[in-house]
mmCIF file of C-alpha atoms in Angstrom:
data_model
loop_
_atom_site.group_PDB
_atom_site.id
_atom_site.type_symbol
_atom_site.label_atom_id
_atom_site.label_comp_id
_atom_site.label_asym_id
_atom_site.label_seq_id
_atom_site.Cartn_x
_atom_site.Cartn_y
_atom_site.Cartn_z
ATOM 1 C CA THR A 8 124.616 114.020 115.774
ATOM 2 C CA MET A 9 127.227 111.509 114.615
ATOM 3 C CA SER A 10 124.443 108.981 114.017
ATOM 4 C CA ALA A 11 122.471 111.499 111.956
ATOM 5 C CA PHE A 12 125.549 112.255 109.847
ATOM 6 C CA ALA A 13 126.240 108.526 109.375
ATOM 7 C CA ALA A 14 122.589 107.858 108.505
ATOM 8 C CA GLY A 15 122.782 110.429 105.706
ATOM 9 C CA ARG A 16 125.841 108.702 104.312
ATOM 10 C CA LEU A 17 124.357 105.233 104.693
ATOM 11 C CA LEU A 18 121.147 106.060 102.844
ATOM 12 C CA PHE A 19 122.836 107.860 99.964
ATOM 13 C CA ASN A 20 126.047 105.888 99.385
ATOM 14 C CA LEU A 21 124.516 103.391 96.951
ATOM 15 C CA PRO A 22 122.336 105.921 95.059
ATOM 16 C CA CYS A 23 125.353 108.210 94.700
ATOM 17 C CA GLY A 24 127.438 105.332 93.376
ATOM 18 C CA MET A 25 124.750 104.560 90.809
ATOM 19 C CA PHE A 26 124.614 108.235 89.855
ATOM 20 C CA ALA A 27 128.397 108.288 89.391
ATOM 21 C CA ASP A 28 128.217 105.263 87.086
ATOM 22 C CA THR A 29 125.401 106.748 85.017
ATOM 23 C CA TYR A 30 126.125 110.468 84.864
ATOM 24 C CA GLY A 31 129.736 110.826 85.937
ATOM 25 C CA ARG A 32 131.947 111.564 88.902
ATOM 26 C CA ARG A 33 132.459 115.309 88.476
ATOM 27 C CA PRO A 34 128.865 116.364 89.342
ATOM 28 C CA LEU A 35 129.185 114.602 92.699
ATOM 29 C CA MET A 36 132.600 116.169 93.310
ATOM 30 C CA ILE A 37 130.970 119.601 92.931
ATOM 31 C CA ALA A 38 127.541 119.037 94.459
ATOM 32 C CA GLY A 39 128.818 117.017 97.425
ATOM 33 C CA PRO A 40 130.855 119.834 99.015
ATOM 34 C CA ALA A 41 128.037 122.264 98.205
ATOM 35 C CA VAL A 42 125.499 120.141 100.110
ATOM 36 C CA THR A 43 127.995 119.682 102.954
ATOM 37 C CA THR A 44 128.428 123.455 103.146
ATOM 38 C CA ILE A 45 124.658 123.900 103.397
ATOM 39 C CA GLY A 46 124.469 121.272 106.131
ATOM 40 C CA MET A 47 127.272 122.860 108.119
ATOM 41 C CA LEU A 48 125.805 126.367 107.860
ATOM 42 C CA TRP A 49 122.434 124.979 108.922
ATOM 43 C CA SER A 50 124.120 123.246 111.866
ATOM 44 C CA TYR A 51 125.663 126.585 112.859
ATOM 45 C CA THR A 52 122.297 128.343 112.855
ATOM 46 C CA SER A 53 120.175 125.451 114.202
ATOM 47 C CA GLY A 54 117.837 126.356 117.039
ATOM 48 C CA GLY A 55 117.217 122.969 118.613
ATOM 49 C CA LEU A 56 118.250 119.333 118.750
ATOM 50 C CA GLY A 57 115.833 118.175 116.060
ATOM 51 C CA GLU A 58 116.977 120.864 113.656
ATOM 52 C CA LEU A 59 120.618 120.092 114.415
ATOM 53 C CA LEU A 60 120.086 116.386 113.677
ATOM 54 C CA ALA A 61 118.435 117.233 110.365
ATOM 55 C CA ALA A 62 121.296 119.555 109.462
ATOM 56 C CA ARG A 63 123.861 116.886 110.316
ATOM 57 C CA ALA A 64 121.997 114.399 108.104
ATOM 58 C CA VAL A 65 122.214 116.883 105.213
ATOM 59 C CA ALA A 66 125.953 117.226 105.815
ATOM 60 C CA GLY A 67 126.218 113.422 105.763
ATOM 61 C CA ILE A 68 124.427 113.301 102.417
ATOM 62 C CA GLY A 69 126.930 115.802 101.032
ATOM 63 C CA SER A 70 129.800 113.732 102.360
ATOM 64 C CA SER A 71 128.343 110.623 100.718
ATOM 65 C CA MET A 72 128.085 112.414 97.380
ATOM 66 C CA PHE A 73 131.660 113.652 97.479
ATOM 67 C CA MET A 74 133.203 110.386 98.705
ATOM 68 C CA SER A 75 131.325 108.311 96.109
ATOM 69 C CA GLY A 76 132.512 110.542 93.293
ATOM 70 C CA ALA A 77 136.055 110.821 94.621
ATOM 71 C CA THR A 78 136.507 107.073 95.157
ATOM 72 C CA ALA A 79 135.180 106.266 91.687
ATOM 73 C CA MET A 80 137.437 108.928 90.175
ATOM 74 C CA LEU A 81 140.504 107.507 91.919
ATOM 75 C CA ALA A 82 139.625 104.050 90.600
ATOM 76 C CA ASP A 83 139.320 105.507 87.082
ATOM 77 C CA LEU A 84 142.674 107.268 87.260
ATOM 78 C CA SER A 85 144.556 104.310 88.720
ATOM 79 C CA THR A 86 145.710 101.068 87.123
ATOM 80 C CA HIS A 87 145.874 97.493 88.371
ATOM 81 C CA GLY A 88 149.476 98.113 89.360
ATOM 82 C CA ASN A 89 148.910 101.139 91.596
ATOM 83 C CA ARG A 90 145.212 101.070 92.520
ATOM 84 C CA ALA A 91 145.755 99.671 96.003
ATOM 85 C CA ARG A 92 148.401 102.296 96.797
ATOM 86 C CA ILE A 93 146.264 105.161 95.519
ATOM 87 C CA LEU A 94 143.107 104.074 97.357
ATOM 88 C CA GLY A 95 145.193 103.333 100.452
ATOM 89 C CA ALA A 96 146.682 106.829 100.363
ATOM 90 C CA ASN A 97 143.197 108.305 100.022
ATOM 91 C CA GLN A 98 141.975 106.268 102.990
ATOM 92 C CA ALA A 99 145.000 107.402 105.011
ATOM 93 C CA ALA A 100 144.105 111.025 104.235
ATOM 94 C CA VAL A 101 140.506 110.415 105.353
ATOM 95 C CA LEU A 102 141.647 108.841 108.617
ATOM 96 C CA ALA A 103 144.178 111.631 109.203
ATOM 97 C CA GLY A 104 141.369 114.148 108.877
ATOM 98 C CA ALA A 105 139.185 112.129 111.245
ATOM 99 C CA ALA A 106 142.035 111.997 113.770
ATOM 100 C CA ALA A 107 142.959 115.684 113.566
ATOM 101 C CA GLY A 108 139.426 117.037 113.173
ATOM 102 C CA PRO A 109 138.251 116.715 116.794
ATOM 103 C CA ALA A 110 141.423 118.361 118.110
ATOM 104 C CA LEU A 111 141.224 121.221 115.620
ATOM 105 C CA GLY A 112 137.500 121.611 116.232
ATOM 106 C CA GLY A 113 138.080 121.794 119.971
ATOM 107 C CA ALA A 114 140.839 124.345 119.488
ATOM 108 C CA ILE A 115 138.596 126.506 117.310
ATOM 109 C CA ALA A 116 135.686 126.273 119.737
ATOM 110 C CA GLY A 117 137.942 127.180 122.677
ATOM 111 C CA ALA A 118 139.708 130.086 120.974
ATOM 112 C CA GLU A 119 138.981 133.609 122.124
ATOM 113 C CA GLY A 120 135.924 135.060 120.444
ATOM 114 C CA MET A 121 134.756 131.656 119.205
ATOM 115 C CA SER A 122 131.871 129.477 120.343
ATOM 116 C CA ILE A 123 130.904 125.821 120.344
ATOM 117 C CA ARG A 124 129.260 126.425 116.956
ATOM 118 C CA SER A 125 132.362 127.913 115.309
ATOM 119 C CA PRO A 126 133.755 124.577 113.987
ATOM 120 C CA PHE A 127 130.678 124.272 111.783
ATOM 121 C CA LEU A 128 131.657 127.509 110.060
ATOM 122 C CA ALA A 129 135.236 126.298 109.628
ATOM 123 C CA VAL A 130 134.082 123.083 107.957
ATOM 124 C CA ALA A 131 131.644 125.027 105.782
ATOM 125 C CA GLY A 132 134.524 127.198 104.588
ATOM 126 C CA LEU A 133 136.681 124.176 103.755
ATOM 127 C CA SER A 134 133.784 122.509 101.944
ATOM 128 C CA SER A 135 133.197 125.607 99.829
ATOM 129 C CA LEU A 136 136.883 125.613 98.883
ATOM 130 C CA ALA A 137 136.620 121.942 97.863
ATOM 131 C CA MET A 138 133.564 122.758 95.747
ATOM 132 C CA THR A 139 135.367 125.621 94.010
ATOM 133 C CA HIS A 140 138.438 123.492 93.330
ATOM 134 C CA SER A 141 136.319 120.669 91.894
ATOM 135 C CA TYR A 142 134.419 123.054 89.636
ATOM 136 C CA PHE A 143 137.503 124.655 88.102
ATOM 137 C CA LYS A 144 140.140 121.923 88.288
ATOM 138 C CA VAL A 145 138.492 118.487 88.222
ATOM 139 C CA SER A 146 137.707 116.815 84.889
ATOM 140 C CA GLU A 147 135.301 113.975 84.238
ATOM 141 C CA THR A 148 136.809 110.467 84.283
ATOM 142 C CA ARG A 149 133.740 108.271 83.791
ATOM 143 C CA PRO A 150 134.477 105.457 81.300
ATOM 144 C CA MET A 151 132.646 105.751 78.019
ATOM 145 C CA ALA A 152 131.618 102.986 75.634
ATOM 146 C CA THR A 153 134.608 101.736 73.636
ATOM 147 C CA ALA A 154 134.211 100.098 70.238
ATOM 148 C CA VAL A 155 136.443 97.333 68.931
ATOM 149 C CA ASP A 156 138.815 99.247 66.699
ATOM 150 C CA ASP A 157 142.422 98.460 65.794
ATOM 151 C CA THR A 158 143.252 102.154 65.937
ATOM 152 C CA VAL A 159 142.137 102.418 69.567
ATOM 153 C CA LYS A 160 144.833 101.779 72.136
ATOM 154 C CA PRO A 161 144.208 99.320 74.993
ATOM 155 C CA SER A 162 142.412 101.000 77.833
ATOM 156 C CA LYS A 163 141.362 100.184 81.388
ATOM 157 C CA HIS A 164 137.892 101.235 80.212
ATOM 158 C CA TRP A 165 137.596 98.002 78.207
ATOM 159 C CA TYR A 166 135.816 95.147 79.930
ATOM 160 C CA CYS A 167 135.882 91.369 79.841
ATOM 161 C CA ASP A 168 132.863 89.690 81.414
ATOM 162 C CA GLY A 169 132.269 92.786 83.514
ATOM 163 C CA HIS A 170 135.855 93.238 84.682
ATOM 164 C CA PRO A 171 138.000 96.254 83.663
ATOM 165 C CA ILE A 172 140.995 95.132 81.616
ATOM 166 C CA GLU A 173 144.034 96.816 80.140
ATOM 167 C CA ASN A 174 145.123 94.182 77.616
ATOM 168 C CA PRO A 175 142.454 93.617 74.948
ATOM 169 C CA SER A 176 144.260 90.618 73.437
ATOM 170 C CA GLU A 177 143.509 88.044 76.119
ATOM 171 C CA VAL A 178 142.438 87.507 79.698
ATOM 172 C CA LEU A 179 143.755 84.708 81.916
ATOM 173 C CA GLU A 180 141.286 82.859 84.081
ATOM 174 C CA GLY A 181 141.880 80.075 86.556
ATOM 175 C CA GLU A 182 144.996 78.009 85.996
ATOM 176 C CA GLY A 183 146.265 79.799 82.921
ATOM 177 C CA VAL A 184 143.068 79.301 80.925
ATOM 178 C CA VAL A 185 142.831 81.917 78.199
ATOM 179 C CA LYS A 186 139.399 83.417 77.688
ATOM 180 C CA PRO A 187 138.698 85.661 74.675
ATOM 181 C CA VAL A 188 138.045 89.281 75.443
ATOM 182 C CA VAL A 189 134.497 90.564 75.179
ATOM 183 C CA VAL A 190 134.406 94.319 74.843
ATOM 184 C CA ALA A 191 131.236 95.926 76.175
ATOM 185 C CA ASP A 192 130.075 99.380 77.078
ATOM 186 C CA ALA A 193 130.743 100.475 80.631
ATOM 187 C CA SER A 194 127.171 100.288 81.906
ATOM 188 C CA THR A 195 126.633 96.707 80.722
ATOM 189 C CA ALA A 196 129.936 95.606 82.208
ATOM 190 C CA GLN A 197 129.254 97.312 85.527
ATOM 191 C CA ASP A 198 125.823 95.681 85.818
ATOM 192 C CA ALA A 199 127.380 92.267 85.247
ATOM 193 C CA ALA A 200 130.139 92.933 87.765
ATOM 194 C CA MET A 201 127.645 94.137 90.396
ATOM 195 C CA GLY A 202 125.585 90.990 89.960
ATOM 196 C CA ARG A 203 128.592 88.803 90.739
ATOM 197 C CA LEU A 204 129.690 91.035 93.587
ATOM 198 C CA VAL A 205 126.468 90.821 95.579
ATOM 199 C CA LYS A 206 126.597 87.024 95.312
ATOM 200 C CA SER A 207 130.125 86.863 96.702
ATOM 201 C CA VAL A 208 130.586 85.587 100.251
ATOM 202 C CA ASP A 209 133.908 87.426 100.433
ATOM 203 C CA PHE A 210 132.180 90.716 99.621
ATOM 204 C CA TRP A 211 129.647 90.340 102.426
ATOM 205 C CA SER A 212 132.362 89.198 104.829
ATOM 206 C CA VAL A 213 134.343 92.383 104.171
ATOM 207 C CA CYS A 214 131.161 94.482 104.534
ATOM 208 C CA GLY A 215 130.404 92.846 107.868
ATOM 209 C CA LEU A 216 133.934 93.390 109.134
ATOM 210 C CA ASN A 217 133.879 97.062 108.125
ATOM 211 C CA ALA A 218 130.491 97.530 109.804
ATOM 212 C CA ALA A 219 131.785 95.966 113.027
ATOM 213 C CA LEU A 220 134.937 98.107 113.012
ATOM 214 C CA PHE A 221 133.060 101.351 112.406
ATOM 215 C CA PHE A 222 130.379 100.413 114.933
ATOM 216 C CA SER A 223 132.941 99.858 117.681
ATOM 217 C CA GLY A 224 135.180 102.757 116.638
ATOM 218 C CA ALA A 225 132.482 105.373 116.168
ATOM 219 C CA GLY A 226 130.574 104.196 119.233
ATOM 220 C CA GLY A 227 133.649 104.369 121.444
ATOM 221 C CA ARG A 228 134.965 107.625 120.050
ATOM 222 C CA GLY A 229 131.693 109.465 119.756
ATOM 223 C CA THR A 230 129.777 108.183 122.768
ATOM 224 C CA LEU A 231 131.776 106.338 125.392
ATOM 225 C CA LEU A 232 134.907 108.504 125.467
ATOM 226 C CA PRO A 233 133.033 111.807 125.986
ATOM 227 C CA ILE A 234 131.044 110.229 128.829
ATOM 228 C CA LEU A 235 134.253 108.858 130.363
ATOM 229 C CA ALA A 236 135.948 112.238 130.082
ATOM 230 C CA TYR A 237 132.959 113.921 131.698
ATOM 231 C CA GLN A 238 132.938 111.485 134.594
ATOM 232 C CA ALA A 239 136.693 111.186 135.155
ATOM 233 C CA LEU A 240 137.821 114.731 134.370
ATOM 234 C CA ASP A 241 134.661 116.630 135.229
ATOM 235 C CA LEU A 242 134.671 118.318 131.814
#
């Protein structure tokens, strides 16, 4: 079931990112928890392994939608000076949830009157709360096209050669070389930045490292440890 959930995220991460760039972050922040809720309720009522795997894939799609919108929104709201701290804090929250989730899920499943399916209901309830909060409290942060106007204050939604900038007067490149600013609409700048990104060896190196870490971590946590516990502790 973990593989089905991850497959849903894998297949929809890039399309959701493209959707966030084109239509905004807020729709994903609302629809993502809604789809996750549907997937969790379907998991609770599933009648067989195949149906459970399909339900988990739907929940993974919802997670992909929410995480794509949330990450893009955090990048919008942050600046060059605090972006790493903000994204790091978000990642810490995600990992804290991943660490506490199995223990809480086991406690819920083992509580009196509960069943092995009860954690699905708990997650569905939390997802519905996230959806409600996003609908009423979250505002759109997607950058809009910005014209060159002396009355407009510098903004991180201005771009130079595809890169977000905050100082529209100049951009330093290389060893102190000053390059004039070229202000473009967000979509043009993002397309240019994506083109350079996919050609970067550093980008693919980081992707490969993340894939290896998640492969070993998820494989050990989700597959090997339960088998070891079953064999050693007779659980």
